[in-house]
Amino acid sequence: EQRAAVLEDRNCSVIAGPGSGKTSVMSVKGARLLTDPGQRVLAVTFSKAGARELIDRTKTLVPELRDIHDRFRGGTFHSLAMKQTGIRAAQIVAEGDRLRAIAHAQKLVGDDRSLEEASQAIENAKSGARAATEEDRALADAYQARLAALKLVDFQDTLLRAVEGMRAGTIRPIGATHLLGDEWQDSDSLQLAWAQCRRCWNHHHVGGGRRSKHLRLSGRAGLRRHEVVRRGEPQRPCRAGNQLPVSVRSPGQRDPG
């Protein structure tokens, strides 16, 4: 089953529990793609350590490829967006200052929610989530004004600017023919929008065993095997709520239908 996932060239999603070999599948798949000199691969993870592990594993599989540094890149969503936009680490607001900026904005607009709730409301408003209310947007505006006064941005701003720039044509998408995404079920609407800005990518998403927001799959943790479920050709790049044409999932998970 893992071999089927590695050899699949269409859009593909791997859904399996912890310890089932998802990272190995990604590294072998990336190495296979890179043996074709015409392919360029971008790996996206949610942590710097995860990106480093995936890059190192893949490179050890194809040591003969001298141009792998030019054709294989990896990083977190935010680190890649920072490279696209030119935002420096020194411009990113520290966590304590971010919380103080939220509290400052709450005081200005008369918001009495907890900091955690207010933070989520700001994220929803900035990403354009349907759940965002007028109150959320007013709070987000006050928060952004405070960050601007401090001449700082938060991590969400890096993605927002990258997406806005790519859509406007002022920022170039990262050149790649294939996108490898780790733990894709944890991606939010803004991260999905960033991925969709490069519509010629083939998407190869790998997710954990818990419920996936992206594919609406449910399952158990700790499963060790995979099975391949083939579907029709994709109509568009992957979006929240849409299924990929090939899903590699652990046995026991319900068919998304």
mmCIF file of C-alpha atoms in Angstrom:
data_model
loop_
_atom_site.group_PDB
_atom_site.id
_atom_site.type_symbol
_atom_site.label_atom_id
_atom_site.label_comp_id
_atom_site.label_asym_id
_atom_site.label_seq_id
_atom_site.Cartn_x
_atom_site.Cartn_y
_atom_site.Cartn_z
ATOM 1 C CA GLU A 1 0.000 0.000 0.000
ATOM 2 C CA GLN A 2 2.855 2.402 0.754
ATOM 3 C CA ARG A 3 4.364 1.567 -2.637
ATOM 4 C CA ALA A 4 1.097 2.530 -4.314
ATOM 5 C CA ALA A 5 1.219 5.916 -2.603
ATOM 6 C CA VAL A 6 4.845 6.461 -3.628
ATOM 7 C CA LEU A 7 4.183 5.587 -7.264
ATOM 8 C CA GLU A 8 0.957 7.600 -7.620
ATOM 9 C CA ASP A 9 1.564 10.640 -9.843
ATOM 10 C CA ARG A 10 -1.866 12.245 -9.550
ATOM 11 C CA ASN A 11 -3.061 14.302 -6.604
ATOM 12 C CA CYS A 12 -2.806 11.974 -3.632
ATOM 13 C CA SER A 13 -3.584 12.018 0.079
ATOM 14 C CA VAL A 14 -2.218 9.604 2.684
ATOM 15 C CA ILE A 15 -4.295 9.209 5.856
ATOM 16 C CA ALA A 16 -2.826 6.956 8.550
ATOM 17 C CA GLY A 17 -2.145 6.750 12.254
ATOM 18 C CA PRO A 18 1.024 7.648 14.186
ATOM 19 C CA GLY A 19 4.028 5.428 13.499
ATOM 20 C CA SER A 20 2.618 4.091 10.248
ATOM 21 C CA GLY A 21 5.450 5.412 8.083
ATOM 22 C CA LYS A 22 3.933 8.556 6.605
ATOM 23 C CA THR A 23 7.203 10.492 6.714
ATOM 24 C CA SER A 24 9.008 7.601 5.045
ATOM 25 C CA VAL A 25 6.388 7.579 2.297
ATOM 26 C CA MET A 26 6.892 11.316 1.763
ATOM 27 C CA SER A 27 10.679 11.069 1.604
ATOM 28 C CA VAL A 28 10.657 8.115 -0.783
ATOM 29 C CA LYS A 29 8.028 9.804 -2.931
ATOM 30 C CA GLY A 30 10.055 12.993 -3.033
ATOM 31 C CA ALA A 31 13.200 11.080 -3.945
ATOM 32 C CA ARG A 32 11.387 9.259 -6.756
ATOM 33 C CA LEU A 33 10.049 12.500 -8.189
ATOM 34 C CA LEU A 34 13.480 14.130 -8.052
ATOM 35 C CA THR A 35 15.081 11.395 -10.155
ATOM 36 C CA ASP A 36 13.307 13.099 -13.059
ATOM 37 C CA PRO A 37 15.463 16.178 -13.785
ATOM 38 C CA GLY A 38 12.376 18.076 -14.935
ATOM 39 C CA GLN A 39 10.687 17.907 -11.518
ATOM 40 C CA ARG A 40 10.992 20.404 -8.673
ATOM 41 C CA VAL A 41 9.585 19.474 -5.259
ATOM 42 C CA LEU A 42 8.478 21.697 -2.386
ATOM 43 C CA ALA A 43 7.855 20.126 1.043
ATOM 44 C CA VAL A 44 5.669 22.003 3.537
ATOM 45 C CA THR A 45 5.469 21.048 7.211
ATOM 46 C CA PHE A 46 4.202 22.607 10.432
ATOM 47 C CA SER A 47 7.561 22.656 12.226
ATOM 48 C CA LYS A 48 11.157 23.463 11.377
ATOM 49 C CA ALA A 49 12.258 20.117 12.821
ATOM 50 C CA GLY A 50 9.775 18.281 10.620
ATOM 51 C CA ALA A 51 10.998 20.103 7.529
ATOM 52 C CA ARG A 52 14.634 19.370 8.357
ATOM 53 C CA GLU A 53 13.914 15.679 8.943
ATOM 54 C CA LEU A 54 12.033 15.334 5.674
ATOM 55 C CA ILE A 55 14.733 17.129 3.689
ATOM 56 C CA ASP A 56 17.548 15.087 5.245
ATOM 57 C CA ARG A 57 15.737 11.776 4.725
ATOM 58 C CA THR A 58 15.013 12.542 1.105
ATOM 59 C CA LYS A 59 18.539 13.677 0.297
ATOM 60 C CA THR A 60 20.065 10.518 1.734
ATOM 61 C CA LEU A 61 17.958 8.453 -0.675
ATOM 62 C CA VAL A 62 19.346 10.178 -3.785
ATOM 63 C CA PRO A 63 22.940 11.181 -2.932
ATOM 64 C CA GLU A 64 23.876 11.031 -6.614
ATOM 65 C CA LEU A 65 21.692 14.035 -7.474
ATOM 66 C CA ARG A 66 24.053 17.006 -7.483
ATOM 67 C CA ASP A 67 21.313 19.526 -8.258
ATOM 68 C CA ILE A 68 18.969 18.449 -5.475
ATOM 69 C CA HIS A 69 19.568 21.702 -3.577
ATOM 70 C CA ASP A 70 18.156 23.607 -6.561
ATOM 71 C CA ARG A 71 15.176 21.323 -7.138
ATOM 72 C CA PHE A 72 14.121 20.383 -3.599
ATOM 73 C CA ARG A 73 13.091 22.939 -1.006
ATOM 74 C CA GLY A 74 11.242 22.640 2.270
ATOM 75 C CA GLY A 75 10.035 24.624 5.231
ATOM 76 C CA THR A 76 7.034 25.675 7.261
ATOM 77 C CA PHE A 77 4.209 27.691 5.702
ATOM 78 C CA HIS A 78 5.396 30.796 7.490
ATOM 79 C CA SER A 79 9.109 30.449 6.746
ATOM 80 C CA LEU A 80 8.372 30.002 3.050
ATOM 81 C CA ALA A 81 5.993 32.972 3.058
ATOM 82 C CA MET A 82 8.641 35.085 4.802
ATOM 83 C CA LYS A 83 11.108 34.306 2.021
ATOM 84 C CA GLN A 84 8.511 35.272 -0.579
ATOM 85 C CA THR A 85 7.589 38.555 1.071
ATOM 86 C CA GLY A 86 11.000 39.561 2.416
ATOM 87 C CA ILE A 87 9.678 39.842 5.974
ATOM 88 C CA ARG A 88 12.519 39.422 8.466
ATOM 89 C CA ALA A 89 12.383 37.496 11.723
ATOM 90 C CA ALA A 90 13.026 40.745 13.638
ATOM 91 C CA GLN A 91 9.731 42.093 12.269
ATOM 92 C CA ILE A 92 7.658 39.260 13.758
ATOM 93 C CA VAL A 93 5.922 40.235 16.977
ATOM 94 C CA ALA A 94 7.006 38.296 20.075
ATOM 95 C CA GLU A 95 4.296 36.286 21.818
ATOM 96 C CA GLY A 96 4.133 38.555 24.841
ATOM 97 C CA ASP A 97 3.851 41.660 22.692
ATOM 98 C CA ARG A 98 1.211 39.959 20.563
ATOM 99 C CA LEU A 99 -0.940 39.229 23.597
ATOM 100 C CA ARG A 100 -0.511 42.792 24.830
ATOM 101 C CA ALA A 101 -1.553 44.068 21.404
ATOM 102 C CA ILE A 102 -4.683 41.912 21.578
ATOM 103 C CA ALA A 103 -5.499 43.219 25.054
ATOM 104 C CA HIS A 104 -4.942 46.790 23.811
ATOM 105 C CA ALA A 105 -7.322 46.193 20.896
ATOM 106 C CA GLN A 106 -9.924 44.647 23.181
ATOM 107 C CA LYS A 107 -9.849 47.700 25.408
ATOM 108 C CA LEU A 108 -10.324 50.009 22.428
ATOM 109 C CA VAL A 109 -13.379 48.191 21.057
ATOM 110 C CA GLY A 110 -14.843 47.080 24.401
ATOM 111 C CA ASP A 111 -14.315 43.354 23.850
ATOM 112 C CA ASP A 112 -14.515 41.289 27.057
ATOM 113 C CA ARG A 113 -13.605 37.862 25.718
ATOM 114 C CA SER A 114 -10.620 35.912 27.005
ATOM 115 C CA LEU A 115 -7.286 36.443 25.263
ATOM 116 C CA GLU A 116 -7.545 32.992 23.718
ATOM 117 C CA GLU A 117 -11.017 33.674 22.351
ATOM 118 C CA ALA A 118 -10.002 37.115 21.117
ATOM 119 C CA SER A 119 -6.913 35.666 19.417
ATOM 120 C CA GLN A 120 -9.030 33.110 17.574
ATOM 121 C CA ALA A 121 -11.529 35.795 16.586
ATOM 122 C CA ILE A 122 -8.711 37.896 15.115
ATOM 123 C CA GLU A 123 -7.358 34.918 13.175
ATOM 124 C CA ASN A 124 -10.830 34.184 11.798
ATOM 125 C CA ALA A 125 -11.339 37.781 10.732
ATOM 126 C CA LYS A 126 -7.934 38.105 9.092
ATOM 127 C CA SER A 127 -8.290 34.853 7.163
ATOM 128 C CA GLY A 128 -11.780 35.728 5.957
ATOM 129 C CA ALA A 129 -13.425 32.809 7.742
ATOM 130 C CA ARG A 130 -17.200 32.625 7.465
ATOM 131 C CA ALA A 131 -17.444 32.367 11.243
ATOM 132 C CA ALA A 132 -16.004 35.870 11.646
ATOM 133 C CA THR A 133 -18.462 38.480 12.910
ATOM 134 C CA GLU A 134 -18.475 42.273 12.632
ATOM 135 C CA GLU A 135 -17.180 42.396 16.190
ATOM 136 C CA ASP A 136 -14.327 40.068 15.218
ATOM 137 C CA ARG A 137 -13.402 42.263 12.272
ATOM 138 C CA ALA A 138 -13.466 45.426 14.392
ATOM 139 C CA LEU A 139 -11.207 43.741 16.928
ATOM 140 C CA ALA A 140 -8.857 42.583 14.152
ATOM 141 C CA ASP A 141 -8.669 46.108 12.725
ATOM 142 C CA ALA A 142 -7.736 47.523 16.128
ATOM 143 C CA TYR A 143 -5.148 44.773 16.615
ATOM 144 C CA GLN A 144 -3.593 45.383 13.199
ATOM 145 C CA ALA A 145 -3.429 49.112 13.898
ATOM 146 C CA ARG A 146 -1.539 48.381 17.108
ATOM 147 C CA LEU A 147 0.937 46.121 15.293
ATOM 148 C CA ALA A 148 1.423 48.788 12.630
ATOM 149 C CA ALA A 149 2.202 51.347 15.338
ATOM 150 C CA LEU A 150 4.835 48.957 16.677
ATOM 151 C CA LYS A 151 6.123 48.358 13.126
ATOM 152 C CA LEU A 152 5.599 44.633 13.595
ATOM 153 C CA VAL A 153 3.612 41.834 11.960
ATOM 154 C CA ASP A 154 2.473 38.431 13.197
ATOM 155 C CA PHE A 155 2.986 35.078 11.551
ATOM 156 C CA GLN A 156 -0.466 35.147 9.967
ATOM 157 C CA ASP A 157 0.464 38.383 8.213
ATOM 158 C CA THR A 158 3.326 36.642 6.413
ATOM 159 C CA LEU A 159 0.895 34.242 4.764
ATOM 160 C CA LEU A 160 -1.682 36.960 4.118
ATOM 161 C CA ARG A 161 0.859 39.123 2.311
ATOM 162 C CA ALA A 162 2.174 36.180 0.325
ATOM 163 C CA VAL A 163 -1.322 35.139 -0.777
ATOM 164 C CA GLU A 164 -2.363 38.706 -1.608
ATOM 165 C CA GLY A 165 0.851 39.251 -3.562
ATOM 166 C CA MET A 166 0.552 36.013 -5.531
ATOM 167 C CA ARG A 167 -3.069 36.762 -6.387
ATOM 168 C CA ALA A 168 -2.142 40.285 -7.491
ATOM 169 C CA GLY A 169 0.850 39.058 -9.469
ATOM 170 C CA THR A 170 3.358 41.079 -7.444
ATOM 171 C CA ILE A 171 4.841 38.032 -5.699
ATOM 172 C CA ARG A 172 5.886 34.909 -7.560
ATOM 173 C CA PRO A 173 4.837 31.502 -6.232
ATOM 174 C CA ILE A 174 7.695 29.249 -5.225
ATOM 175 C CA GLY A 175 8.694 27.349 -8.342
ATOM 176 C CA ALA A 176 7.820 23.665 -8.024
ATOM 177 C CA THR A 177 5.998 20.950 -9.917
ATOM 178 C CA HIS A 178 4.982 18.965 -6.825
ATOM 179 C CA LEU A 179 3.891 19.986 -3.346
ATOM 180 C CA LEU A 180 4.410 17.535 -0.466
ATOM 181 C CA GLY A 181 2.343 18.564 2.560
ATOM 182 C CA ASP A 182 2.736 16.993 5.996
ATOM 183 C CA GLU A 183 -0.140 16.798 8.518
ATOM 184 C CA TRP A 184 -2.388 18.463 5.964
ATOM 185 C CA GLN A 185 -5.523 17.925 8.024
ATOM 186 C CA ASP A 186 -4.241 20.650 10.354
ATOM 187 C CA SER A 187 -4.055 23.301 7.622
ATOM 188 C CA ASP A 188 -6.417 26.249 7.837
ATOM 189 C CA SER A 189 -8.156 28.215 5.092
ATOM 190 C CA LEU A 190 -5.269 30.669 4.713
ATOM 191 C CA GLN A 191 -2.685 27.900 4.362
ATOM 192 C CA LEU A 192 -4.876 26.180 1.785
ATOM 193 C CA ALA A 193 -5.188 29.476 -0.085
ATOM 194 C CA TRP A 194 -1.382 29.757 -0.134
ATOM 195 C CA ALA A 195 -1.125 26.269 -1.654
ATOM 196 C CA GLN A 196 -3.822 26.973 -4.225
ATOM 197 C CA CYS A 197 -1.971 30.022 -5.540
ATOM 198 C CA ARG A 198 0.306 27.595 -7.392
ATOM 199 C CA ARG A 199 -2.277 25.786 -9.495
ATOM 200 C CA CYS A 200 0.144 23.733 -11.576
ATOM 201 C CA TRP A 201 1.322 21.817 -8.513
ATOM 202 C CA ASN A 202 0.483 18.176 -8.068
ATOM 203 C CA HIS A 203 -0.579 17.924 -4.429
ATOM 204 C CA HIS A 204 0.579 15.008 -2.310
ATOM 205 C CA HIS A 205 -0.886 15.489 1.155
ATOM 206 C CA VAL A 206 -0.102 13.402 4.217
ATOM 207 C CA GLY A 207 -2.301 13.483 7.293
ATOM 208 C CA GLY A 208 -2.604 11.920 10.724
ATOM 209 C CA GLY A 209 -5.054 9.340 11.971
ATOM 210 C CA ARG A 210 -7.450 11.725 13.697
ATOM 211 C CA ARG A 211 -10.371 13.388 11.942
ATOM 212 C CA SER A 212 -9.242 15.420 8.945
ATOM 213 C CA LYS A 213 -10.870 18.808 8.397
ATOM 214 C CA HIS A 214 -9.602 18.732 4.847
ATOM 215 C CA LEU A 215 -10.888 15.372 3.623
ATOM 216 C CA ARG A 216 -13.572 14.798 6.238
ATOM 217 C CA LEU A 217 -12.139 11.403 7.085
ATOM 218 C CA SER A 218 -12.361 9.776 10.484
ATOM 219 C CA GLY A 219 -10.199 7.027 11.882
ATOM 220 C CA ARG A 220 -8.201 5.505 14.698
ATOM 221 C CA ALA A 221 -4.691 6.307 15.876
ATOM 222 C CA GLY A 222 -2.052 3.637 15.988
ATOM 223 C CA LEU A 223 -2.916 1.879 12.727
ATOM 224 C CA ARG A 224 0.059 0.459 10.886
ATOM 225 C CA ARG A 225 -1.098 -0.327 7.355
ATOM 226 C CA HIS A 226 -2.513 1.653 4.456
ATOM 227 C CA GLU A 227 -4.876 0.945 1.617
ATOM 228 C CA VAL A 228 -5.369 2.886 -1.612
ATOM 229 C CA VAL A 229 -8.765 4.247 -2.580
ATOM 230 C CA ARG A 230 -8.866 5.490 -6.173
ATOM 231 C CA ARG A 231 -11.248 8.209 -7.316
ATOM 232 C CA GLY A 232 -12.012 10.232 -10.436
ATOM 233 C CA GLU A 233 -9.750 12.848 -11.958
ATOM 234 C CA PRO A 234 -9.485 16.128 -10.003
ATOM 235 C CA GLN A 235 -11.564 19.048 -11.201
ATOM 236 C CA ARG A 236 -9.441 21.693 -9.445
ATOM 237 C CA PRO A 237 -6.601 22.002 -6.956
ATOM 238 C CA CYS A 238 -7.496 20.668 -3.524
ATOM 239 C CA ARG A 239 -9.800 22.769 -1.382
ATOM 240 C CA ALA A 240 -11.268 22.340 2.051
ATOM 241 C CA GLY A 241 -14.168 19.901 1.771
ATOM 242 C CA ASN A 242 -13.062 18.467 -1.581
ATOM 243 C CA GLN A 243 -11.608 14.989 -1.912
ATOM 244 C CA LEU A 244 -8.400 14.195 -3.722
ATOM 245 C CA PRO A 245 -8.589 11.576 -6.499
ATOM 246 C CA VAL A 246 -6.442 9.085 -4.616
ATOM 247 C CA SER A 247 -6.634 8.592 -0.876
ATOM 248 C CA VAL A 248 -4.245 6.258 0.889
ATOM 249 C CA ARG A 249 -5.766 5.505 4.260
ATOM 250 C CA SER A 250 -5.467 3.111 7.149
ATOM 251 C CA PRO A 251 -7.881 0.128 7.239
ATOM 252 C CA GLY A 252 -10.836 0.656 9.550
ATOM 253 C CA GLN A 253 -11.414 4.234 8.499
ATOM 254 C CA ARG A 254 -14.780 4.972 6.986
ATOM 255 C CA ASP A 255 -14.967 5.579 3.251
ATOM 256 C CA PRO A 256 -15.653 9.310 2.762
ATOM 257 C CA GLY A 257 -17.993 8.334 -0.083
#
